[in-house]
Amino acid sequence: MSNVAALIKFRQPELSDGLYLERADERVSRPEKFLRKAYARMPRKRAPGARAWALVRAVNALEAQMQAATDEDLRAALQQAGSAMRQAGFSDALLAQAFAAVREASRRINGMRHHDVQLIGGWALLQGRIAEMETGEGKTLVATLAACVAAAAGSAVHVITVNDYLAARDAELNGALFAFFGFSVGVIKEGMEAQERRAIYLQDLVYVSNKEIVFDYLKDRIAADDALASQQKIRSLYRGRQTGRLLLRGLHLAIVDEADSILIDEARTPLIISETVPDENGPDLYKQALALAEKLQREIHFDISIHREVWLTRAGEAYLRELCQPLSGVFSSPLWRRELIEKALSALWCFERDQHYIVFDDKVHIVDEFSGRVMSDRSWERGLHQMIEAKENVSITGARRTLARLTYQRFMRRYLFLCGMTGTAAEVAPELRHVYELDILKIPTNLPSKRLREPDLCLLTPQARWERVVQRARAVADSGRAVLIGTRSVEASEHLSALFAAAGVSHKVLNARQDKEEADTVAQAGQPGQITIATNMAGRGTDIKLAPEVAEKGGLFVILTEFHESARVDRQLFGRCARQGNPGSVQAIVCLQDDLFSRFAPLLRELAIKSANSAGEVPPWMLRRIVAYAQNNAERYNLKIRSQTMAHDEKLQDMLGFAGRPT
């Protein structure tokens, strides 16, 4: 029986006949899709049941025995359980023995003993679920339980996280524990050569970002496309072995950290490997299109939807035809003319510098809307990126030709065994169930939460909002507490920083321009009187440690300055404070002109303006309603985009399969 027999026995996937061991793409009829979607929406009990707590009791019953055991005995206990799992799967009796051994080893090696609720988190992972744990409850340590057990059972384990820094950090934090049990560990980082990547993927445990693992998989697919059919058949006989040009050795078991970010937020856009090809148009064409677009008037010549979709009106088409009469080439074609001008209008009106992208090193770098991080290796499609480059007067990168593309939905479903962890999954539970067949188990906190939420404030103008934020942050910092202020964009963080500087207030800024200093900045964010301004990246992965005097005076104070399209991201920011029983408080200080309200609740926004009091504050009850309504509309829109992306990917897959090409 193969090394991953435990996984196959547990999930019974249909195996692909491709390059290596992975799950085959599932073909589902339209009626079955409808039924699955309806089933996914049915309510489920998400709290740990009697079975989970029985496992905890079984592990605790073995603790004294494990504490008396030698190091060799602990290794033997895990290996014995792992060997048995190859036949029996992840049974609770075997998991109890394995968890007890890992817990005791962690206590000896790292000085960190898994709490009872963390045992439940590890159990949830090995049941093929998403463990929803509050921020600060130790998801990194929970992952060691599942990783050690799966490695002992013989599977290749991929721990997938949101960036290279967290992958390297978590591998280093847990490296001594893995080495204790004899497991080899590797970290995939951006810029590594193919030969180095192949060697790392041969390790027992591989820490890797979601972007790197998918691109490496795509490179293997390109290698398959280049191979002859007969060679592919020969390779299929040796699945699971490293061959020639391939990087991976299969998709056995994945533990996805920050699962909602990777499986949901990132799933809006497919990952594409492309190559630069000569651009026959040249930069002058983009410049000309921008010059023409600047002559058009909004609501007369063109309109923009709340979802940033641009289209020309009849008056706009007629006026554009008149403007282009002296021009030749592509501007003489109505189809090309419309395409170019609508792209130019999008670049001018829908994509803002220091919000959707930043410019440095003579390049346009996309900023991830959900994390606030720079995505330097990504570009917009169909000429939009080049149009924005022309708008910003930087070097034009040239046209791109797609070599391979894949959505996160299809890639993640190819793992034989998939599980994950996150602090915020409840809002997207039906989608996780429908798309990935992943149920959520909400793990209780180790200690009762002491987080306090102060009344939210909503003001009429951005200026009033920023003045109130500065005033509130100064007052809290002067009391000896630490303050973390979350913003949605680089532009907002730098504007707020300028206000603090003008007021002579010491502070630190963390955004896409300073992402390399993230760990150091966040590590200092819990000191007395410290004010830290951060974009959404502050909600992911790094831990703010409170100075004792800060905890005594009330803990970290978090200010949210703009509600996000997803309530999950707001909760991530609020979750930065009051961890592990520490005190802390949060408050939202927002503005009615914020993008969320303008795009997704314009009518309620107008009503809210009329309901404001003499101080320019919107009543709390009105704010709650407009936030809930706008975020619900935004989530529905984003779900629609993800569904369209997945449907397009499935359609393309069917077309390629019909043509006889591997996908």
PDB file of N, CA and C in Angstrom, residues 232-284:
ATOM      1  N   GLN A 232       4.076  11.011 -21.612  1.00  0.00           N
ATOM      2  CA  GLN A 232       3.138  11.235 -20.506  1.00  0.00           C
ATOM      3  C   GLN A 232       2.631   9.904 -19.964  1.00  0.00           C
ATOM      4  N   LYS A 233       2.357   8.958 -20.846  1.00  0.00           N
ATOM      5  CA  LYS A 233       1.872   7.659 -20.386  1.00  0.00           C
ATOM      6  C   LYS A 233       2.933   6.946 -19.554  1.00  0.00           C
ATOM      7  N   ILE A 234       4.182   7.068 -19.987  1.00  0.00           N
ATOM      8  CA  ILE A 234       5.269   6.452 -19.228  1.00  0.00           C
ATOM      9  C   ILE A 234       5.376   7.104 -17.863  1.00  0.00           C
ATOM     10  N   ARG A 235       5.275   8.441 -17.829  1.00  0.00           N
ATOM     11  CA  ARG A 235       5.366   9.148 -16.543  1.00  0.00           C
ATOM     12  C   ARG A 235       4.239   8.730 -15.603  1.00  0.00           C
ATOM     13  N   SER A 236       3.049   8.529 -16.178  1.00  0.00           N
ATOM     14  CA  SER A 236       1.903   8.193 -15.332  1.00  0.00           C
ATOM     15  C   SER A 236       2.104   6.871 -14.605  1.00  0.00           C
ATOM     16  N   LEU A 237       2.975   5.999 -15.152  1.00  0.00           N
ATOM     17  CA  LEU A 237       3.259   4.730 -14.489  1.00  0.00           C
ATOM     18  C   LEU A 237       4.124   4.919 -13.253  1.00  0.00           C
ATOM     19  N   TYR A 238       4.735   6.095 -13.127  1.00  0.00           N
ATOM     20  CA  TYR A 238       5.667   6.344 -12.029  1.00  0.00           C
ATOM     21  C   TYR A 238       5.212   7.523 -11.181  1.00  0.00           C
ATOM     22  N   ARG A 239       3.919   7.649 -11.024  1.00  0.00           N
ATOM     23  CA  ARG A 239       3.394   8.740 -10.207  1.00  0.00           C
ATOM     24  C   ARG A 239       3.963   8.676  -8.801  1.00  0.00           C
ATOM     25  N   GLY A 240       4.237   9.859  -8.261  1.00  0.00           N
ATOM     26  CA  GLY A 240       4.767   9.922  -6.913  1.00  0.00           C
ATOM     27  C   GLY A 240       6.270   9.953  -6.884  1.00  0.00           C
ATOM     28  N   ARG A 241       6.942   9.633  -8.012  1.00  0.00           N
ATOM     29  CA  ARG A 241       8.394   9.719  -8.064  1.00  0.00           C
ATOM     30  C   ARG A 241       8.791  11.014  -8.770  1.00  0.00           C
ATOM     31  N   GLN A 242       9.881  11.602  -8.325  1.00  0.00           N
ATOM     32  CA  GLN A 242      10.346  12.822  -8.958  1.00  0.00           C
ATOM     33  C   GLN A 242      10.945  12.481 -10.310  1.00  0.00           C
ATOM     34  N   THR A 243      10.475  13.117 -11.373  1.00  0.00           N
ATOM     35  CA  THR A 243      10.949  12.819 -12.716  1.00  0.00           C
ATOM     36  C   THR A 243      11.409  14.085 -13.391  1.00  0.00           C
ATOM     37  N   GLY A 244      12.509  13.947 -14.142  1.00  0.00           N
ATOM     38  CA  GLY A 244      12.995  14.968 -15.059  1.00  0.00           C
ATOM     39  C   GLY A 244      12.733  16.395 -14.674  1.00  0.00           C
ATOM     40  N   ARG A 245      11.840  17.042 -15.407  1.00  0.00           N
ATOM     41  CA  ARG A 245      11.623  18.471 -15.287  1.00  0.00           C
ATOM     42  C   ARG A 245      10.582  18.826 -14.237  1.00  0.00           C
ATOM     43  N   LEU A 246       9.916  17.849 -13.656  1.00  0.00           N
ATOM     44  CA  LEU A 246       8.833  18.148 -12.719  1.00  0.00           C
ATOM     45  C   LEU A 246       9.382  18.686 -11.397  1.00  0.00           C
ATOM     46  N   LEU A 247       8.602  19.578 -10.789  1.00  0.00           N
ATOM     47  CA  LEU A 247       9.001  20.183  -9.518  1.00  0.00           C
ATOM     48  C   LEU A 247       8.382  19.445  -8.336  1.00  0.00           C
ATOM     49  N   LEU A 248       7.086  19.228  -8.387  1.00  0.00           N
ATOM     50  CA  LEU A 248       6.367  18.590  -7.285  1.00  0.00           C
ATOM     51  C   LEU A 248       6.447  17.073  -7.388  1.00  0.00           C
ATOM     52  N   ARG A 249       6.093  16.401  -6.292  1.00  0.00           N
ATOM     53  CA  ARG A 249       5.997  14.938  -6.325  1.00  0.00           C
ATOM     54  C   ARG A 249       4.580  14.473  -6.034  1.00  0.00           C
ATOM     55  N   GLY A 250       3.644  15.371  -6.134  1.00  0.00           N
ATOM     56  CA  GLY A 250       2.252  15.009  -5.933  1.00  0.00           C
ATOM     57  C   GLY A 250       1.552  15.962  -4.992  1.00  0.00           C
ATOM     58  N   LEU A 251       0.232  15.890  -4.997  1.00  0.00           N
ATOM     59  CA  LEU A 251      -0.588  16.712  -4.109  1.00  0.00           C
ATOM     60  C   LEU A 251      -1.237  15.781  -3.098  1.00  0.00           C
ATOM     61  N   HIS A 252      -0.547  15.525  -1.992  1.00  0.00           N
ATOM     62  CA  HIS A 252      -1.008  14.557  -1.000  1.00  0.00           C
ATOM     63  C   HIS A 252      -1.902  15.233   0.044  1.00  0.00           C
ATOM     64  N   LEU A 253      -1.295  16.035   0.910  1.00  0.00           N
ATOM     65  CA  LEU A 253      -2.050  16.651   2.004  1.00  0.00           C
ATOM     66  C   LEU A 253      -1.649  18.111   2.149  1.00  0.00           C
ATOM     67  N   ALA A 254      -2.639  18.986   2.205  1.00  0.00           N
ATOM     68  CA  ALA A 254      -2.381  20.416   2.357  1.00  0.00           C
ATOM     69  C   ALA A 254      -3.063  20.932   3.615  1.00  0.00           C
ATOM     70  N   ILE A 255      -2.296  21.673   4.431  1.00  0.00           N
ATOM     71  CA  ILE A 255      -2.833  22.408   5.577  1.00  0.00           C
ATOM     72  C   ILE A 255      -2.778  23.880   5.190  1.00  0.00           C
ATOM     73  N   VAL A 256      -3.923  24.491   4.982  1.00  0.00           N
ATOM     74  CA  VAL A 256      -3.986  25.861   4.475  1.00  0.00           C
ATOM     75  C   VAL A 256      -4.179  26.825   5.635  1.00  0.00           C
ATOM     76  N   ASP A 257      -3.159  27.618   5.893  1.00  0.00           N
ATOM     77  CA  ASP A 257      -3.262  28.652   6.932  1.00  0.00           C
ATOM     78  C   ASP A 257      -3.956  29.870   6.330  1.00  0.00           C
ATOM     79  N   GLU A 258      -4.686  30.624   7.174  1.00  0.00           N
ATOM     80  CA  GLU A 258      -5.502  31.743   6.697  1.00  0.00           C
ATOM     81  C   GLU A 258      -6.361  31.261   5.527  1.00  0.00           C
ATOM     82  N   ALA A 259      -7.123  30.209   5.783  1.00  0.00           N
ATOM     83  CA  ALA A 259      -7.836  29.507   4.725  1.00  0.00           C
ATOM     84  C   ALA A 259      -8.844  30.386   4.007  1.00  0.00           C
ATOM     85  N   ASP A 260      -9.519  31.281   4.724  1.00  0.00           N
ATOM     86  CA  ASP A 260     -10.503  32.119   4.036  1.00  0.00           C
ATOM     87  C   ASP A 260      -9.835  33.065   3.054  1.00  0.00           C
ATOM     88  N   SER A 261      -8.642  33.556   3.396  1.00  0.00           N
ATOM     89  CA  SER A 261      -7.925  34.448   2.495  1.00  0.00           C
ATOM     90  C   SER A 261      -7.527  33.725   1.215  1.00  0.00           C
ATOM     91  N   ILE A 262      -7.000  32.507   1.344  1.00  0.00           N
ATOM     92  CA  ILE A 262      -6.502  31.773   0.185  1.00  0.00           C
ATOM     93  C   ILE A 262      -7.640  31.132  -0.603  1.00  0.00           C
ATOM     94  N   LEU A 263      -8.554  30.484   0.079  1.00  0.00           N
ATOM     95  CA  LEU A 263      -9.601  29.732  -0.610  1.00  0.00           C
ATOM     96  C   LEU A 263     -10.756  30.605  -1.095  1.00  0.00           C
ATOM     97  N   ILE A 264     -10.941  31.769  -0.476  1.00  0.00           N
ATOM     98  CA  ILE A 264     -12.063  32.631  -0.842  1.00  0.00           C
ATOM     99  C   ILE A 264     -11.585  33.931  -1.498  1.00  0.00           C
ATOM    100  N   ASP A 265     -10.851  34.743  -0.747  1.00  0.00           N
ATOM    101  CA  ASP A 265     -10.472  36.060  -1.272  1.00  0.00           C
ATOM    102  C   ASP A 265      -9.582  35.954  -2.508  1.00  0.00           C
ATOM    103  N   GLU A 266      -8.608  35.055  -2.470  1.00  0.00           N
ATOM    104  CA  GLU A 266      -7.692  34.909  -3.601  1.00  0.00           C
ATOM    105  C   GLU A 266      -8.368  34.237  -4.799  1.00  0.00           C
ATOM    106  N   ALA A 267      -9.507  33.595  -4.560  1.00  0.00           N
ATOM    107  CA  ALA A 267     -10.142  32.808  -5.612  1.00  0.00           C
ATOM    108  C   ALA A 267     -10.880  33.654  -6.633  1.00  0.00           C
ATOM    109  N   ARG A 268     -10.873  34.964  -6.463  1.00  0.00           N
ATOM    110  CA  ARG A 268     -11.531  35.829  -7.445  1.00  0.00           C
ATOM    111  C   ARG A 268     -10.787  35.851  -8.771  1.00  0.00           C
ATOM    112  N   THR A 269      -9.484  35.658  -8.718  1.00  0.00           N
ATOM    113  CA  THR A 269      -8.661  35.829  -9.916  1.00  0.00           C
ATOM    114  C   THR A 269      -7.847  34.568 -10.177  1.00  0.00           C
ATOM    115  N   PRO A 270      -7.887  34.032 -11.403  1.00  0.00           N
ATOM    116  CA  PRO A 270      -7.057  32.861 -11.701  1.00  0.00           C
ATOM    117  C   PRO A 270      -5.584  33.234 -11.746  1.00  0.00           C
ATOM    118  N   LEU A 271      -4.736  32.266 -11.458  1.00  0.00           N
ATOM    119  CA  LEU A 271      -3.298  32.474 -11.568  1.00  0.00           C
ATOM    120  C   LEU A 271      -2.858  32.105 -12.982  1.00  0.00           C
ATOM    121  N   ILE A 272      -2.049  32.961 -13.563  1.00  0.00           N
ATOM    122  CA  ILE A 272      -1.676  32.810 -14.971  1.00  0.00           C
ATOM    123  C   ILE A 272      -0.169  32.889 -15.104  1.00  0.00           C
ATOM    124  N   ILE A 273       0.403  31.957 -15.829  1.00  0.00           N
ATOM    125  CA  ILE A 273       1.797  32.064 -16.250  1.00  0.00           C
ATOM    126  C   ILE A 273       1.790  32.552 -17.689  1.00  0.00           C
ATOM    127  N   SER A 274       2.477  33.635 -17.941  1.00  0.00           N
ATOM    128  CA  SER A 274       2.485  34.216 -19.277  1.00  0.00           C
ATOM    129  C   SER A 274       3.904  34.587 -19.663  1.00  0.00           C
ATOM    130  N   GLU A 275       4.071  34.893 -20.915  1.00  0.00           N
ATOM    131  CA  GLU A 275       5.360  35.345 -21.406  1.00  0.00           C
ATOM    132  C   GLU A 275       5.179  36.662 -22.144  1.00  0.00           C
ATOM    133  N   THR A 276       6.212  37.479 -22.129  1.00  0.00           N
ATOM    134  CA  THR A 276       6.169  38.753 -22.820  1.00  0.00           C
ATOM    135  C   THR A 276       6.413  38.534 -24.306  1.00  0.00           C
ATOM    136  N   VAL A 277       5.552  39.127 -25.118  1.00  0.00           N
ATOM    137  CA  VAL A 277       5.707  39.040 -26.573  1.00  0.00           C
ATOM    138  C   VAL A 277       5.798  40.453 -27.126  1.00  0.00           C
ATOM    139  N   PRO A 278       6.378  40.606 -28.311  1.00  0.00           N
ATOM    140  CA  PRO A 278       6.493  41.953 -28.880  1.00  0.00           C
ATOM    141  C   PRO A 278       5.138  42.636 -28.984  1.00  0.00           C
ATOM    142  N   ASP A 279       5.074  43.879 -28.531  1.00  0.00           N
ATOM    143  CA  ASP A 279       3.839  44.657 -28.572  1.00  0.00           C
ATOM    144  C   ASP A 279       3.873  45.536 -29.820  1.00  0.00           C
ATOM    145  N   GLU A 280       3.058  45.167 -30.802  1.00  0.00           N
ATOM    146  CA  GLU A 280       3.052  45.908 -32.055  1.00  0.00           C
ATOM    147  C   GLU A 280       2.490  47.312 -31.888  1.00  0.00           C
ATOM    148  N   ASN A 281       1.710  47.517 -30.834  1.00  0.00           N
ATOM    149  CA  ASN A 281       1.068  48.813 -30.649  1.00  0.00           C
ATOM    150  C   ASN A 281       2.052  49.883 -30.183  1.00  0.00           C
ATOM    151  N   GLY A 282       2.875  49.520 -29.187  1.00  0.00           N
ATOM    152  CA  GLY A 282       3.830  50.489 -28.664  1.00  0.00           C
ATOM    153  C   GLY A 282       3.186  51.460 -27.696  1.00  0.00           C
ATOM    154  N   PRO A 283       4.015  52.193 -26.933  1.00  0.00           N
ATOM    155  CA  PRO A 283       3.490  53.102 -25.910  1.00  0.00           C
ATOM    156  C   PRO A 283       2.676  54.256 -26.479  1.00  0.00           C
ATOM    157  N   ASP A 284       2.960  54.668 -27.712  1.00  0.00           N
ATOM    158  CA  ASP A 284       2.236  55.815 -28.282  1.00  0.00           C
ATOM    159  C   ASP A 284       0.743  55.537 -28.390  1.00  0.00           C
TER     160      ASP A 284
END
